[in-house]
Amino acid sequence: MQTLNLKTEPTHPDPSVCARAGELLRAGKLVAIPTETVYGLAGSALDENAVRAIFAAKGRPQDNPLIVHLAAPDWLPRYAAEIPDAAHQLVDAFWPGPLTIVLPKREMLASAVSAGLSTVGFRCPSHPVAQAVIEAAGIPLAAPSANRSGSPSPTTAAHVLADLDGRIDAIVDAGTCAVGVESTVVALHGNVPHILRPGGITPAQLKAVLGAVEIDPAVLEGLSDHAKAASPGMKYKHYAPKAKVIILKGTLDTFIDYTRAHTANGTFALCFDGEQTRIGLPCVTYGKADDSAAQARELFAALRAVDEQGAQVVYARCPAETDMGLAVYNRLLRAAGFSVIKLY
Ligand code: AMP
Ligand code: MG
């Protein structure tokens, strides 16, 4: 299959590009689209075959549900069977934006979207191109991240093509994604809202609207493949480069001492901006130490860059777990297969 490459400005979506993408999506084809978080691999959420094709193109495990993307908040009642007050509050505060809300689904959504669950994650992206493509398609779009399952998520069209060129019908290229990590996934059943996956909306932002929120234990801990995960996607090894990643928790000084004593051919450092001059290893950086939004923007590209540069083992500086840092740490932990060494 030849992947059609469509290009548009990010802020002024080209109407002919969006119309073409919308036509392909209505016809059951797969189109990678830019969102404010990462590129998504979109297909009709109403078409069982299109949804199955998404799983096949990504090599995604069948039990990992997809997020359904809507053009505007007022589409939600068409596809969600129940919308509790808390969901209305979240929609008002954060949509369009990087927040996915898990709600009971209506029958017309393809059953493969939710991987057998009775709920679906809904999101309304803020990226003008994502909105324009969904609007042009006129249907809700199932869209997981547009990477081969297990690899770092794509924040540029080049990342998408590196993984999926020839496996999908088209890509809409609108440059680099602004947030860089995926949406925050929130579930509202139970007494207290639960963060199933940290992302572009921080726990503090959610607390400001909902009062209390709990962070699911799977966010910071490994689950065995057999454990029942509230968010099935959290149980898989994820976001991982081919190189082995090991997170070193500690200061820059202890990082330097440790890596000096543990250097072999192909050992790299994944560090913060400005630290390269002190670290005696080839370095790939991912934002400033005190800027978790920059870390979020740059992490996935950095995880791809270490492979491109031939790293075998990558020692990673550990991000702060506050604000957007929780999402950054969650992704890095999975990229490292939970290998963490405490240097204190
Ligand atoms: P991705 O689209 O690749 O960014 O992954 C979607 C994430 O949302 C995965 O971690 C899923 O497990 C999670 N998710 C989607 N739908 C649901 C749902 N109905 N219940 C719980 N988690 C969900
Ligand atoms: Mg993904």
Coordinates of N, CA and C and ligand atoms in Angstrom, one line a residue, residues 37-41 58 60 63-69 100-105 113-115 117-122 142-147 149 153 182-187 189 196-197 229-236 238-239 331, ligand 1:
T37 N -1.6 16.3 21.3 CA -0.8 15.4 22.1 C 0.3 14.7 21.3
V38 N -0.1 13.8 20.5 CA 0.8 13.0 19.6 C 0.0 12.8 18.3
Y39 N 0.6 12.2 17.3 CA -0.2 11.9 16.1 C -1.0 10.6 16.4
G40 N -2.3 10.6 15.9 CA -3.1 9.5 16.1 C -3.4 8.8 14.8
L41 N -3.6 7.4 14.9 CA -3.9 6.6 13.7 C -5.5 6.5 13.7
K58 N -1.0 -1.4 13.7 CA -0.2 -1.1 14.8 C 0.5 -2.3 15.4
R60 N -1.3 -3.9 17.6 CA -1.8 -3.6 19.0 C -2.5 -4.8 19.6
D63 N -6.8 -6.5 23.4 CA -7.6 -6.1 24.6 C -7.2 -4.7 25.1
N64 N -6.6 -3.9 24.2 CA -6.2 -2.6 24.6 C -7.1 -1.6 23.9
P65 N -8.1 -1.0 24.6 CA -9.2 -0.2 23.9 C -8.6 1.1 23.3
L66 N -9.4 1.6 22.3 CA -9.0 2.8 21.6 C -9.8 4.0 22.1
I67 N -9.3 5.2 22.0 CA -10.0 6.4 22.4 C -10.8 6.9 21.2
V68 N -12.0 7.4 21.4 CA -12.9 7.9 20.4 C -12.8 9.4 20.4
H69 N -12.4 10.0 19.2 CA -12.2 11.4 19.1 C -13.4 12.1 18.4
T100 N -9.1 12.6 28.2 CA -10.0 11.5 27.8 C -10.8 11.1 29.0
I101 N -12.1 11.1 28.7 CA -13.1 10.7 29.8 C -13.7 9.4 29.5
V102 N -13.6 8.4 30.4 CA -14.1 7.1 30.2 C -15.6 7.0 30.6
L103 N -16.5 6.7 29.7 CA -17.9 6.7 29.9 C -18.6 5.5 29.3
P104 N -19.8 5.1 29.8 CA -20.5 4.0 29.1 C -20.8 4.4 27.7
K105 N -20.7 3.4 26.8 CA -20.8 3.7 25.4 C -22.2 3.3 24.8
V113 N -13.7 -1.2 19.3 CA -13.2 0.1 19.8 C -12.8 -0.1 21.3
S114 N -13.8 -0.7 22.0 CA -13.6 -0.8 23.5 C -13.1 -2.1 23.9
A115 N -12.6 -2.9 23.0 CA -12.0 -4.2 23.3 C -12.9 -5.0 24.3
L117 N -15.0 -3.9 26.5 CA -15.5 -3.2 27.7 C -16.9 -2.5 27.3
S118 N -17.7 -2.2 28.4 CA -18.9 -1.5 28.1 C -18.7 0.0 28.1
T119 N -17.4 0.4 28.4 CA -17.1 1.9 28.4 C -16.2 2.2 27.3
V120 N -16.1 3.5 27.0 CA -15.2 4.0 25.9 C -14.5 5.3 26.4
G121 N -13.3 5.5 26.1 CA -12.6 6.8 26.4 C -13.0 7.8 25.2
F122 N -13.5 8.9 25.6 CA -13.9 10.0 24.7 C -12.9 11.2 24.8
A142 N -11.9 6.6 15.9 CA -11.1 5.8 16.9 C -9.6 6.1 16.5
A143 N -8.8 6.6 17.5 CA -7.5 6.9 17.1 C -6.5 6.7 18.3
P144 N -5.8 5.6 18.3 CA -4.7 5.4 19.2 C -3.5 6.1 18.6
S145 N -2.4 6.2 19.4 CA -1.2 6.8 18.9 C -0.7 6.1 17.6
A146 N -0.1 6.9 16.7 CA 0.2 6.3 15.3 C 1.6 5.8 15.3
N147 N 1.9 4.8 16.2 CA 3.2 4.2 16.2 C 2.9 2.7 16.1
S149 N 2.9 -0.8 17.8 CA 2.7 -1.0 19.2 C 4.0 -1.3 20.0
S153 N 5.7 7.0 21.1 CA 4.6 7.6 20.4 C 5.2 8.7 19.4
E182 N 0.6 11.8 25.5 CA -0.8 11.6 25.2 C -1.7 12.2 26.3
S183 N -3.0 12.1 26.0 CA -4.1 12.7 26.9 C -4.1 12.0 28.3
T184 N -4.5 12.7 29.2 CA -4.8 12.2 30.6 C -6.1 11.4 30.4
V185 N -6.1 10.1 30.9 CA -7.3 9.3 30.9 C -8.0 9.3 32.3
V186 N -9.2 9.7 32.4 CA -9.9 9.7 33.7 C -11.2 8.9 33.6
A187 N -11.4 8.1 34.7 CA -12.6 7.3 34.8 C -13.4 7.8 36.0
H189 N -16.4 6.3 37.3 CA -17.2 5.3 38.1 C -16.5 5.2 39.5
L196 N -6.4 7.1 35.2 CA -5.9 5.8 34.7 C -4.6 6.0 34.0
R197 N -4.4 7.2 33.3 CA -3.1 7.5 32.7 C -2.9 8.9 32.8
A229 N -6.1 -4.8 34.6 CA -5.7 -3.4 34.6 C -7.0 -2.6 34.4
A230 N -7.2 -1.5 35.2 CA -8.3 -0.6 34.9 C -8.2 0.0 33.6
S231 N -6.9 0.4 33.2 CA -6.6 0.9 31.9 C -5.7 -0.1 31.2
P232 N -6.3 -1.0 30.3 CA -5.5 -2.1 29.8 C -4.2 -1.7 29.2
G233 N -4.1 -0.5 28.6 CA -2.9 0.0 27.9 C -1.7 0.1 28.9
M234 N -2.0 0.3 30.2 CA -0.9 0.5 31.1 C -0.2 -0.7 31.5
K235 N -0.6 -1.9 31.0 CA 0.1 -3.1 31.5 C 1.2 -3.5 30.5
Y236 N 1.2 -3.0 29.3 CA 2.1 -3.4 28.3 C 3.4 -2.6 28.4
H238 N 5.9 -0.4 26.7 CA 5.4 0.7 25.9 C 6.5 1.7 25.6
Y239 N 6.3 2.4 24.6 CA 7.2 3.6 24.4 C 8.7 3.3 24.3
R331 N 5.8 7.6 31.2 CA 6.2 7.1 29.9 C 7.6 6.6 30.0
Ligands
AMP1 P1 -3.5 5.2 23.0 O1 -4.7 5.5 22.2 O2 -2.5 4.3 22.4 O3 -2.9 6.5 23.5 O4 -4.0 4.4 24.3 C1 -5.3 4.6 24.8 C2 -5.3 4.5 26.3 O5 -6.6 4.7 26.9 C3 -4.8 3.1 26.8 O6 -4.0 3.2 27.9 C4 -6.2 2.5 27.1 O7 -6.0 1.4 28.1 C5 -7.0 3.7 27.7 N1 -8.4 3.4 27.5 C6 -9.1 3.6 26.4 N2 -10.4 3.3 26.6 C7 -10.5 2.9 27.9 C8 -11.6 2.4 28.7 N3 -12.8 2.2 28.2 N4 -11.3 2.1 30.0 C9 -10.1 2.3 30.5 N5 -9.0 2.7 29.7 C10 -9.2 3.0 28.5

